[in-house]
Structure formats: structure tokens, C-alpha cells
Short mmCIF file of N, CA, C and O in Angstrom, two decimals:
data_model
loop_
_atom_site.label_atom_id
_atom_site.label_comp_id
_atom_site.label_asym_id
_atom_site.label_seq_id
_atom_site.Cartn_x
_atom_site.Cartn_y
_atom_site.Cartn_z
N UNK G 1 127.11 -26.49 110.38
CA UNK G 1 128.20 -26.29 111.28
C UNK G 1 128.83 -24.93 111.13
O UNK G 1 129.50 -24.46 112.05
N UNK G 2 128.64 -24.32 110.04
CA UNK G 2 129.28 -23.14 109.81
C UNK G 2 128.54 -21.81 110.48
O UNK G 2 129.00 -20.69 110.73
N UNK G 3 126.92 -22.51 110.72
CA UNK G 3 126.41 -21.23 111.56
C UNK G 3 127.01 -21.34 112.76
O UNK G 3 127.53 -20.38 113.33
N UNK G 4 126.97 -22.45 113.21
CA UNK G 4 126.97 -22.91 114.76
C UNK G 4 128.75 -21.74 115.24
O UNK G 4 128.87 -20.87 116.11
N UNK G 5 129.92 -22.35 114.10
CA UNK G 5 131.03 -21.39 114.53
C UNK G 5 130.48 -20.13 114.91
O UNK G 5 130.45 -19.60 116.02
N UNK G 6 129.97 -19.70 113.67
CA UNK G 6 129.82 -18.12 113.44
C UNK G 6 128.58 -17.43 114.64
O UNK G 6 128.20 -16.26 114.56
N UNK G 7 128.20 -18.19 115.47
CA UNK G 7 127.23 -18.18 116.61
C UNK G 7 128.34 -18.59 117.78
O UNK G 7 128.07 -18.40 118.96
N UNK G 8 129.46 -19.09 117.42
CA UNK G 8 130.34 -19.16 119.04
C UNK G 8 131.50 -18.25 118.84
O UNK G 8 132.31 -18.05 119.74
N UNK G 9 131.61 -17.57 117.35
CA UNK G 9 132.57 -16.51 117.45
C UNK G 9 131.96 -15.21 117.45
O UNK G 9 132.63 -14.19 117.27
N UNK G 10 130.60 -15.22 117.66
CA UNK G 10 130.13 -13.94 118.28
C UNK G 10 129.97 -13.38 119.55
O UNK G 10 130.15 -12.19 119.83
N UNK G 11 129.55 -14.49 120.51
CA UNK G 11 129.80 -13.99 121.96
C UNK G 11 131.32 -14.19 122.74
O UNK G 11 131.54 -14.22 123.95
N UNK G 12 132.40 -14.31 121.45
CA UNK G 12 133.73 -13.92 122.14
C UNK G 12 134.27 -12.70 121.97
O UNK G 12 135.30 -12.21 122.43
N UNK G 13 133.09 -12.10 120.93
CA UNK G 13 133.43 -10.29 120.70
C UNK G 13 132.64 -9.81 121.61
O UNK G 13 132.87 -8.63 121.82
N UNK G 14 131.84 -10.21 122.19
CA UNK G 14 130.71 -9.20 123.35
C UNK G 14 131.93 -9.21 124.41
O UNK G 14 132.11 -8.01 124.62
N UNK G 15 132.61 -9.74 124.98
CA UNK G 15 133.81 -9.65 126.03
C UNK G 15 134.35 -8.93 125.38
O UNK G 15 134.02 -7.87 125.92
N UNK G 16 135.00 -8.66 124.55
CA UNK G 16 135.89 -7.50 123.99
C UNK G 16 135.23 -6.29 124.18
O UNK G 16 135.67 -5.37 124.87
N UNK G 17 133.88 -6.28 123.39
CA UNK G 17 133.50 -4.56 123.81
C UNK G 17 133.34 -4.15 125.20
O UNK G 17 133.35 -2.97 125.53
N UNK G 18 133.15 -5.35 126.23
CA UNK G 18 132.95 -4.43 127.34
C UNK G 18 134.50 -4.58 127.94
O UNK G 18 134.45 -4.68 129.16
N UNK G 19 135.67 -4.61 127.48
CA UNK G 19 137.29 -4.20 127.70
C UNK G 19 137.17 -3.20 127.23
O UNK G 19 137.61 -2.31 127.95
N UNK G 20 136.69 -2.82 126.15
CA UNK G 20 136.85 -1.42 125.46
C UNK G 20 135.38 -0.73 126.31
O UNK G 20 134.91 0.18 125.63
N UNK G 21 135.04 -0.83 126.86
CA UNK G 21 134.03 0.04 127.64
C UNK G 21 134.73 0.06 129.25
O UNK G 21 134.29 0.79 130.13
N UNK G 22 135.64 -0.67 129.38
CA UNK G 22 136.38 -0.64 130.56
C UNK G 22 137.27 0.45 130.89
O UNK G 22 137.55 0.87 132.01
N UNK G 23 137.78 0.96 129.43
CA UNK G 23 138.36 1.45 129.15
C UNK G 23 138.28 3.15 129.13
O UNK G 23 139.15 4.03 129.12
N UNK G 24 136.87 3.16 129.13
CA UNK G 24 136.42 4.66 128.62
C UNK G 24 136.30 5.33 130.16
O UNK G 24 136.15 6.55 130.22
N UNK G 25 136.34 4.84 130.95
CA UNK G 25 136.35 5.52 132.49
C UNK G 25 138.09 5.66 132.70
O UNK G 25 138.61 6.77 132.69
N UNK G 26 138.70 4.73 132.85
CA UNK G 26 140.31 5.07 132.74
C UNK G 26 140.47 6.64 131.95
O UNK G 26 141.02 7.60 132.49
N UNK G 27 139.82 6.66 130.52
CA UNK G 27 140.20 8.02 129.99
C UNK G 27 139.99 9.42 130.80
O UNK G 27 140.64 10.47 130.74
N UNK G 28 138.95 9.08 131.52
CA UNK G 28 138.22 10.34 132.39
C UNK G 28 138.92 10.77 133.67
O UNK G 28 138.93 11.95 134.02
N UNK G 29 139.65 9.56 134.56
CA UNK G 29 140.54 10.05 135.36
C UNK G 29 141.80 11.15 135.30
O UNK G 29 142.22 11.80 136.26
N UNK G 30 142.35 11.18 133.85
CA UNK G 30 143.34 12.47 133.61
C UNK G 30 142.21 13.53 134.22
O UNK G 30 142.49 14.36 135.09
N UNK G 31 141.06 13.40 133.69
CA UNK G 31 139.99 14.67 133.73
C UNK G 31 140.63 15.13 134.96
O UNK G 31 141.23 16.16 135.25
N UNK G 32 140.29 13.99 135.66
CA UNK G 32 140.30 14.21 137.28
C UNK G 32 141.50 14.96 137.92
O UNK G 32 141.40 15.81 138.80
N UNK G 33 142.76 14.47 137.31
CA UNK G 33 143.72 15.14 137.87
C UNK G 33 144.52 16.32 137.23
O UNK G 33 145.62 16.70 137.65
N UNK G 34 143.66 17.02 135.85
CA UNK G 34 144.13 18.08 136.00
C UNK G 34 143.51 19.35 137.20
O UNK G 34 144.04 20.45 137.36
N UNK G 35 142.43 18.91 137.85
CA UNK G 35 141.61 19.83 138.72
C UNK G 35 142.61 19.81 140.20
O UNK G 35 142.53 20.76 140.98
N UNK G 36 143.37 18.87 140.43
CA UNK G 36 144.13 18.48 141.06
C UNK G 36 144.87 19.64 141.51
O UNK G 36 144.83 20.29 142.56
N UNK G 37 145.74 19.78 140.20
CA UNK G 37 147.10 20.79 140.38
C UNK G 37 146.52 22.65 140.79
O UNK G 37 147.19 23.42 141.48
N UNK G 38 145.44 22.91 140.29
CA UNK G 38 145.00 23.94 140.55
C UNK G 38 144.49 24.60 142.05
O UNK G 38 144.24 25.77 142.33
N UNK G 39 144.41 22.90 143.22
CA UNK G 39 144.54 23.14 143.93
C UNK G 39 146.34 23.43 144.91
O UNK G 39 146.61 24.02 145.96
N UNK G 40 146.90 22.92 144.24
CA UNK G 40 148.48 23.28 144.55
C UNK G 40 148.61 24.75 144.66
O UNK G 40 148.74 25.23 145.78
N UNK G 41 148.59 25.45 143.72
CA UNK G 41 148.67 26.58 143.27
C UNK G 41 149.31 28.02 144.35
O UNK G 41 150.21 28.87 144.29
N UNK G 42 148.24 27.63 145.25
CA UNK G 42 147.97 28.39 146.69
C UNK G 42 148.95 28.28 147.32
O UNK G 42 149.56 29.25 147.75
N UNK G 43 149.45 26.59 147.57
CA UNK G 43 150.54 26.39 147.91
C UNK G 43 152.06 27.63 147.80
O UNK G 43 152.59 28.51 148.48
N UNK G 44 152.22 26.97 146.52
CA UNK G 44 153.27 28.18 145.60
C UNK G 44 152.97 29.29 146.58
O UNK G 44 153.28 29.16 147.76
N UNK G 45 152.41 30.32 146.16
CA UNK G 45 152.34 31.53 146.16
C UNK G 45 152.96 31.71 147.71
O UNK G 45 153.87 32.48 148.04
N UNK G 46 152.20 30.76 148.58
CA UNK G 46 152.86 31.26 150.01
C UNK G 46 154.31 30.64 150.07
O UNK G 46 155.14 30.80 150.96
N UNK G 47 154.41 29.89 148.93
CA UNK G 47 156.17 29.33 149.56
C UNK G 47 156.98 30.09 149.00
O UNK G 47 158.18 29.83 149.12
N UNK G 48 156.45 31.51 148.07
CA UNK G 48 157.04 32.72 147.47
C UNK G 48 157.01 33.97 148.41
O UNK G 48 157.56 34.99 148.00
N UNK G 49 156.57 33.97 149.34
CA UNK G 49 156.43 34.92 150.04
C UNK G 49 157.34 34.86 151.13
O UNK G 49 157.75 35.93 151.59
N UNK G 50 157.89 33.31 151.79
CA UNK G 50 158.67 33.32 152.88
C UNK G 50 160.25 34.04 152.69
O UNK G 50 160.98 34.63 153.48
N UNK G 51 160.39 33.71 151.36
CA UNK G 51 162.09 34.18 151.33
C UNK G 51 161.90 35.79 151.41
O UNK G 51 161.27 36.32 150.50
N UNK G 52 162.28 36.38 152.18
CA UNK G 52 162.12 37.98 152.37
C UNK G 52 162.99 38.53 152.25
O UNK G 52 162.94 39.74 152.04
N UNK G 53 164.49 37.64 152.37
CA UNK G 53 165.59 38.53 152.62
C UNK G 53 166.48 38.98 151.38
O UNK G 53 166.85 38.33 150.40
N UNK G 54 166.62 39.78 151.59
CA UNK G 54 167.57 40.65 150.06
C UNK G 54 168.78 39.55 150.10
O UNK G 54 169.39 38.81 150.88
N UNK G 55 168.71 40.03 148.45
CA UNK G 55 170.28 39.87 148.06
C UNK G 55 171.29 40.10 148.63
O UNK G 55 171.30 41.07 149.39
N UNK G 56 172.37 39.37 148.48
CA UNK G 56 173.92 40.33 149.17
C UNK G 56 174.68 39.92 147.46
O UNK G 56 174.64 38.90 146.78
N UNK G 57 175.25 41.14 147.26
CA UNK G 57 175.85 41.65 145.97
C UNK G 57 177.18 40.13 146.43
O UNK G 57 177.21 39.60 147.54
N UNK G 58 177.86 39.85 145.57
CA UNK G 58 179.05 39.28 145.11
C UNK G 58 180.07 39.90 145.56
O UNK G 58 180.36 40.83 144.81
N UNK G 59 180.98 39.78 146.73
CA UNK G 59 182.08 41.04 147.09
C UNK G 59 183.26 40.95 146.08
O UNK G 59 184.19 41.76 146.04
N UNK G 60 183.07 39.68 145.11
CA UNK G 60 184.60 39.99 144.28
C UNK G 60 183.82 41.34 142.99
O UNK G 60 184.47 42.31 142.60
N UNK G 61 182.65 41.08 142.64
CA UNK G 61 182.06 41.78 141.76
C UNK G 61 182.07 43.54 142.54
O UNK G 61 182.25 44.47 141.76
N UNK G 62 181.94 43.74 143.49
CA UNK G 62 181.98 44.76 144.54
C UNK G 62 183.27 45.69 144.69
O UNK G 62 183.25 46.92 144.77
N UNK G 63 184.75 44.59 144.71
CA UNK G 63 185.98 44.93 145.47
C UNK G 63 185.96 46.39 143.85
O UNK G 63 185.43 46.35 142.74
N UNK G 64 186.81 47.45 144.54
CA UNK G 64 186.82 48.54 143.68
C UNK G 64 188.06 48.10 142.84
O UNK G 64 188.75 47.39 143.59
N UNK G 65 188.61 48.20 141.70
CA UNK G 65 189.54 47.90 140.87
C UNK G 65 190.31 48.77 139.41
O UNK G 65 189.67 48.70 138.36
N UNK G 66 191.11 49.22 139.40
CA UNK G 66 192.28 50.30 139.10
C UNK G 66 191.83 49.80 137.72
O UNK G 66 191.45 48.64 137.79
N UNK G 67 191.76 50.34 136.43
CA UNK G 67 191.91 50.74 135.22
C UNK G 67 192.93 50.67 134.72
O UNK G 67 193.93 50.85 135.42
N UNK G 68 193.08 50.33 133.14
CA UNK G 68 194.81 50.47 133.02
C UNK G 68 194.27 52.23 131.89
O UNK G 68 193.18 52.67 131.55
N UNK G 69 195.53 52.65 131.71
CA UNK G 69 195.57 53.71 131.29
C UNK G 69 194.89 53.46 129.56
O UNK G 69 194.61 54.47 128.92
N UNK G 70 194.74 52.52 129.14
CA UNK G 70 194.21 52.51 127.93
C UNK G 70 192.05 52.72 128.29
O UNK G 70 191.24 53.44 127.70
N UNK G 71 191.87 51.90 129.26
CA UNK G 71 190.73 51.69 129.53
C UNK G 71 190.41 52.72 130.90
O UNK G 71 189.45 52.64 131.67
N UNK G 72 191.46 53.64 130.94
CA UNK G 72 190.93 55.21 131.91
C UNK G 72 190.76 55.98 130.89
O UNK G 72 190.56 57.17 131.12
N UNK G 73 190.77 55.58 129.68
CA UNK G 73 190.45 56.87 128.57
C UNK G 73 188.97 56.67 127.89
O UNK G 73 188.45 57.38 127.03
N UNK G 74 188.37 55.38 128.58
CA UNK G 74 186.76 55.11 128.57
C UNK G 74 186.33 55.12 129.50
O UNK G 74 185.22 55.54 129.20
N UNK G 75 186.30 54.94 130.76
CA UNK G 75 185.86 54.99 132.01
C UNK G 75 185.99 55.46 133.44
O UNK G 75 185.37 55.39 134.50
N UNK G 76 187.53 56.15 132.76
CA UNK G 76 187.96 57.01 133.80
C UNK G 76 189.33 56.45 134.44
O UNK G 76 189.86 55.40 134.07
N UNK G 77 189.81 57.27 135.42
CA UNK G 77 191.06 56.50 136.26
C UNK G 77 190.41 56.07 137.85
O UNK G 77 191.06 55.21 138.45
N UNK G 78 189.31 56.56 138.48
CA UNK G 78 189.46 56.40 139.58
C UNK G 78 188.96 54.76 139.71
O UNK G 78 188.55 54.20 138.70
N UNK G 79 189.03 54.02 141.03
CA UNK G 79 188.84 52.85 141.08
C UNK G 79 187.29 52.23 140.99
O UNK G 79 186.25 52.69 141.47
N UNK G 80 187.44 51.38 140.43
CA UNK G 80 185.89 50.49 140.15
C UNK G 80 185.50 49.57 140.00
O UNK G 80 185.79 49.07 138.91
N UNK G 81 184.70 48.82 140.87
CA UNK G 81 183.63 47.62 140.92
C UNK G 81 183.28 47.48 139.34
O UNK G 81 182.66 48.28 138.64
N UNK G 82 184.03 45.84 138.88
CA UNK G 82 183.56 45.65 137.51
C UNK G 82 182.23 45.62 137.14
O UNK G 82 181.96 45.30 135.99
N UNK G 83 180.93 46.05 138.29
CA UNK G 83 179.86 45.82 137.47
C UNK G 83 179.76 47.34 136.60
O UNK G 83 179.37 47.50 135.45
N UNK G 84 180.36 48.57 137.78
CA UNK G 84 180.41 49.69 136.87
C UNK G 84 181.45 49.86 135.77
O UNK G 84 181.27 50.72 134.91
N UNK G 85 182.24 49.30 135.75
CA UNK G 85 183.35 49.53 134.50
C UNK G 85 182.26 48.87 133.23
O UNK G 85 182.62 49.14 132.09
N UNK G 86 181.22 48.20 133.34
CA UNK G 86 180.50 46.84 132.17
C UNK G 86 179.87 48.47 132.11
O UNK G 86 180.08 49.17 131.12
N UNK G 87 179.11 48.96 133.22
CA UNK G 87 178.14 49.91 132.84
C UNK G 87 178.61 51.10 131.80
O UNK G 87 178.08 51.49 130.76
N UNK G 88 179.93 51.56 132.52
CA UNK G 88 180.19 52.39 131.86
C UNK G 88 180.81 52.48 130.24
O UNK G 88 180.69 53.40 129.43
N UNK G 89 181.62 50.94 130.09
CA UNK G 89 181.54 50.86 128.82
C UNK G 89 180.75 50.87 127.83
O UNK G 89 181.00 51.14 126.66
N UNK G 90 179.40 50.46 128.54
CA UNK G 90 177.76 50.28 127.37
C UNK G 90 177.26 51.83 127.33
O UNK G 90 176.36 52.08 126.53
N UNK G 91 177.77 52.91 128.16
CA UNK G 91 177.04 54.22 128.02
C UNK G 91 177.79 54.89 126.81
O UNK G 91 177.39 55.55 125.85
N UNK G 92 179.22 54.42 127.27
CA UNK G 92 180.13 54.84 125.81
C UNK G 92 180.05 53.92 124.40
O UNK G 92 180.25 54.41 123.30
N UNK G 93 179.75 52.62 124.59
CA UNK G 93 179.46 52.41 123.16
C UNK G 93 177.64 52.84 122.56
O UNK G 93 177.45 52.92 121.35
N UNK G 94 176.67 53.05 123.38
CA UNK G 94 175.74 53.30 123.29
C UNK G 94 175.38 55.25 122.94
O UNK G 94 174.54 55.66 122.14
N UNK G 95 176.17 55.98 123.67
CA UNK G 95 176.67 57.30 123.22
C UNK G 95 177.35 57.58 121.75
O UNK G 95 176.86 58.45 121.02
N UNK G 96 178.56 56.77 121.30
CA UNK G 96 178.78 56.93 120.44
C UNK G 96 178.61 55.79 119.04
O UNK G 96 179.18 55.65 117.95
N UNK G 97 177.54 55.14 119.77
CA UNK G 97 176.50 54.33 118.60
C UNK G 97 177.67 53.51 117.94
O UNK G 97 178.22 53.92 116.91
N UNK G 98 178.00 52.45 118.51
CA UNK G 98 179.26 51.80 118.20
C UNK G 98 178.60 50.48 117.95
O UNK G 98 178.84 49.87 116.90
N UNK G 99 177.80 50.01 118.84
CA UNK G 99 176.87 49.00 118.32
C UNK G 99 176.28 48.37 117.15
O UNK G 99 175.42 49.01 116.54
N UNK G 100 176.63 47.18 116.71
CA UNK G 100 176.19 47.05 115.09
C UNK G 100 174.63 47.45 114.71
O UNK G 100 173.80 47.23 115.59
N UNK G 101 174.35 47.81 113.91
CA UNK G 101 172.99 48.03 112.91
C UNK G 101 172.54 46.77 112.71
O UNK G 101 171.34 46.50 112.71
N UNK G 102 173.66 45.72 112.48
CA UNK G 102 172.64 44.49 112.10
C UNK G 102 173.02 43.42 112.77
O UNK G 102 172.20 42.55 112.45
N UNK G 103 173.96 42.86 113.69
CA UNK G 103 173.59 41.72 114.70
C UNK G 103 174.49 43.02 115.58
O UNK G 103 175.60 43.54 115.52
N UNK G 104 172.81 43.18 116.67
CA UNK G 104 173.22 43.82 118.04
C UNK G 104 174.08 43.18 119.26
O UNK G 104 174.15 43.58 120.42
N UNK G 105 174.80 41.92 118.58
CA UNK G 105 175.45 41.17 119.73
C UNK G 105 177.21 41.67 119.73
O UNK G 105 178.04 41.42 120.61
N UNK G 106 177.38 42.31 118.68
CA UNK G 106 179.10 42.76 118.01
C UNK G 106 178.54 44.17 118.41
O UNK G 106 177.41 44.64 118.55
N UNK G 107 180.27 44.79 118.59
CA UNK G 107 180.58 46.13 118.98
C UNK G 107 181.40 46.71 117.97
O UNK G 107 182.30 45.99 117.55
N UNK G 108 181.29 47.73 117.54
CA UNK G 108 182.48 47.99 116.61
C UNK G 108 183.23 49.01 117.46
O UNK G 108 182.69 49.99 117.96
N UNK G 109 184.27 48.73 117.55
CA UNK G 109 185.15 49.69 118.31
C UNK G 109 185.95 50.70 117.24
O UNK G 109 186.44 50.56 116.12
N UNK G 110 185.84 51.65 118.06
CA UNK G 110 186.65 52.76 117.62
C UNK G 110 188.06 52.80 118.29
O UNK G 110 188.63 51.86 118.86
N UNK G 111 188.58 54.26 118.07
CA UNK G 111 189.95 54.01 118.47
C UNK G 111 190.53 53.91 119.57
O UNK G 111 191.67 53.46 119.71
N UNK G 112 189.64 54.41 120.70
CA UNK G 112 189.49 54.20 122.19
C UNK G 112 189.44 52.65 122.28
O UNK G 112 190.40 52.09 122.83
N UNK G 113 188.39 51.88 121.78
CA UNK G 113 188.33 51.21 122.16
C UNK G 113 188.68 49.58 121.44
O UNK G 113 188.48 48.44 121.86
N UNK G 114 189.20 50.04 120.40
CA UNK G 114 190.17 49.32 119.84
C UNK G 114 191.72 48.82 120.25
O UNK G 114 192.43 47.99 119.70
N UNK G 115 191.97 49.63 121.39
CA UNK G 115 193.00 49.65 122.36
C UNK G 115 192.95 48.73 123.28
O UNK G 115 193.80 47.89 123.57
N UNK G 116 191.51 49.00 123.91
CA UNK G 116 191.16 47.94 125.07
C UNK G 116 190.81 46.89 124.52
O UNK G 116 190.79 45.94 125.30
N UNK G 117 190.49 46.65 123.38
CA UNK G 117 189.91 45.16 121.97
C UNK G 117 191.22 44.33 122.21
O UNK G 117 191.18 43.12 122.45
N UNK G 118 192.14 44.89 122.14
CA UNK G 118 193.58 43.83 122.00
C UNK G 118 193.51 44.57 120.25
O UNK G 118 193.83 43.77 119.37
N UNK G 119 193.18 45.75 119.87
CA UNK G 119 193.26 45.46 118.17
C UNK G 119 192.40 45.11 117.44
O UNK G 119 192.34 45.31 116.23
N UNK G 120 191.50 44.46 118.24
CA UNK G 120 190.18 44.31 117.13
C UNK G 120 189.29 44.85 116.77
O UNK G 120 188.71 45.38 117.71
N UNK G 121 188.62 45.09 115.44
CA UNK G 121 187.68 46.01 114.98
C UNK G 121 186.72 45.87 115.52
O UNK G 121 186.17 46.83 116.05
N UNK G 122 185.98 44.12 115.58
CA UNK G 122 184.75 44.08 115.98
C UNK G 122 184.55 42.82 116.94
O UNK G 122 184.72 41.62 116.75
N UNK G 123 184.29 43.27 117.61
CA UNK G 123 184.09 42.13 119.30
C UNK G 123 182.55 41.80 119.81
O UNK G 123 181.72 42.68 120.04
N UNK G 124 182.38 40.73 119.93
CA UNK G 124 181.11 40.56 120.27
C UNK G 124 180.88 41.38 122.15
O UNK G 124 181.64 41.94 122.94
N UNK G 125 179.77 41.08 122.14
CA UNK G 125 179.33 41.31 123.79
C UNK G 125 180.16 40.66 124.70
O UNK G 125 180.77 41.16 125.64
N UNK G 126 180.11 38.94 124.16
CA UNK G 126 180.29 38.38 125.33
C UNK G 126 182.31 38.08 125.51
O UNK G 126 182.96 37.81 126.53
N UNK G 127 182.66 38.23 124.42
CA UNK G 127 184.22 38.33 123.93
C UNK G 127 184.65 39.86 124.76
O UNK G 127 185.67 40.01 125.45
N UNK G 128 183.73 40.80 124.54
CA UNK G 128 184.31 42.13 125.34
C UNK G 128 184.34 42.25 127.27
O UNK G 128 185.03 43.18 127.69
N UNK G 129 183.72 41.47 128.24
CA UNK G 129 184.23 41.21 129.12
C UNK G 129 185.24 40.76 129.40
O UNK G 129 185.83 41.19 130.39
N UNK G 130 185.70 39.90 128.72
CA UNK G 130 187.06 39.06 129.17
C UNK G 130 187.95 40.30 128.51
O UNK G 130 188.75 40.79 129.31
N UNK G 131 187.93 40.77 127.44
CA UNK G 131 189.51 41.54 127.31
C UNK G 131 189.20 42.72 127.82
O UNK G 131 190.01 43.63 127.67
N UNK G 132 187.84 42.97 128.63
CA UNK G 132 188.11 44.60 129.40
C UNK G 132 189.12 44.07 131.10
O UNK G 132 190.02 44.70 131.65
N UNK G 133 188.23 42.11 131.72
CA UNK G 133 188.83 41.96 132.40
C UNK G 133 190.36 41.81 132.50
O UNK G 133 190.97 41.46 133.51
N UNK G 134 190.94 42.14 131.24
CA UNK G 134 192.62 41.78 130.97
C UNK G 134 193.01 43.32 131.81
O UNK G 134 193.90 43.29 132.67
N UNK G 135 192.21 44.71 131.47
CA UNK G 135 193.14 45.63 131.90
C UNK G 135 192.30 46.08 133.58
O UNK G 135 192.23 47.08 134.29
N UNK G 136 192.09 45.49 133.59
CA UNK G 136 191.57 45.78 135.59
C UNK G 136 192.71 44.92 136.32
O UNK G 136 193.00 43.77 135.99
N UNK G 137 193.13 45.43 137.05
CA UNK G 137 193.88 45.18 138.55
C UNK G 137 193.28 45.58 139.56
O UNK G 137 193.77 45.42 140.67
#
């Protein structure tokens, strides 16, 4: 009797291997659909080509804007669009190498620009917009 089991618990594993052979075609369909996306591709490129039309600048970034007399002694007095007041402050800390040596994200200000700091020695990048925006009107 013990063969007879061991002869009816063998053809309940032959159904199992062919689940696991069922199985091995399922794996091959990813195959299939990475070839898929490469036809997309083409797509893209022409749905990059329709937008043609330029930018329009930001008019608050644009409107020209007065200096206070601490920050006309870095960039001048006449009036200016804050993207040039950003510019012109980076030519003067970049001119007089004010920029840290070892995290390029801090400024060390000098005495010019320790004025426009509120006082502080050393101001990061993103800390020095907001207190240049304190002296623009």
C-alpha cells in the first residue's frame, strides 16, 4: 500500500510542473512590452515641437525699481528690474571674491555689503534675496 500512495502522489506533481511551465510564457510578455514604449518615443518628440511660442518674462520681475542708498553703493542709483539688481550683486560679490572657499552657498559680505545684510557677516544665497528685497521700492 505504501507503493500504491507513493504512485498516486506522483501524478499530482506532474500538474504542478506544467503551472510552473504556465508560467514561463507570462515571464516573456514584459519582453514584449518593453519594445512597446520605444514605439511612443516619436510621439514625444513631435508633441515637443508644437509649443513654439516664447516666453513672456514675469512683469512684476520686469517693473524697474529704486535702490535704497545703502544698496546704490552696490548697484547703482538708477532704477531696476530685480532680475538685474540679483545680477548685479553676483558680479560684485564674484569681482571681489566674497564667496566662501568652502560651502559656495554663503557670501561673506564686506562692508558694502554688510549694510544691505541687515549686519551680517555671512548670508547664504538664498537668505540674500529676501534682505536685498527689503531695500527695493
Amino acid at each position: 500500500m505504501a507503493t500504491a500512495k507513493k504512485a498516486a502522489k506522483k501524478p499530482a506533481k506532474k500538474p504542478a510542473a506544467k503551472k510552473a511551465a504556465a508560467k514561463k510564457p507570462a515571464a516573456k510578455k514584459p519582453a514584449a512590452k518593453k519594445a512597446a514604449p520605444k514605439k511612443a518615443a516619436p510621439k514625444k518628440k513631435a508633441a515637443a515641437k508644437k509649443p513654439a511660442a516664447k516666453r513672456k518674462p514675469n512683469a512684476a520681475f520686469m517693473k524697474p525699481l529704486t535702490p535704497s542708498a545703502m544698496l546704490a553703493m552696490v548697484v547703482g542709483s538708477a532704477p531696476l528690474p530685480r532680475t538685474e539688481v540679483t545680477k548685479k550683486i553676483w558680479d560684485y560679490i564674484k569681482k571681489n571674491k566674497l564667496q566662501d572657499a568652502v560651502n559656495r552657498r554663503l557670501i561673506n559680505a564686506d562692508e558694502k555689503l554688510r549694510a544691505v545684510f541687515g549686519g551680517k557677516g555671512k548670508v547664504s544665497m538664498f537668505e540674500m534675496t529676501k534682505l536685498v528685497s527689503n531695500h527695493l521700492k
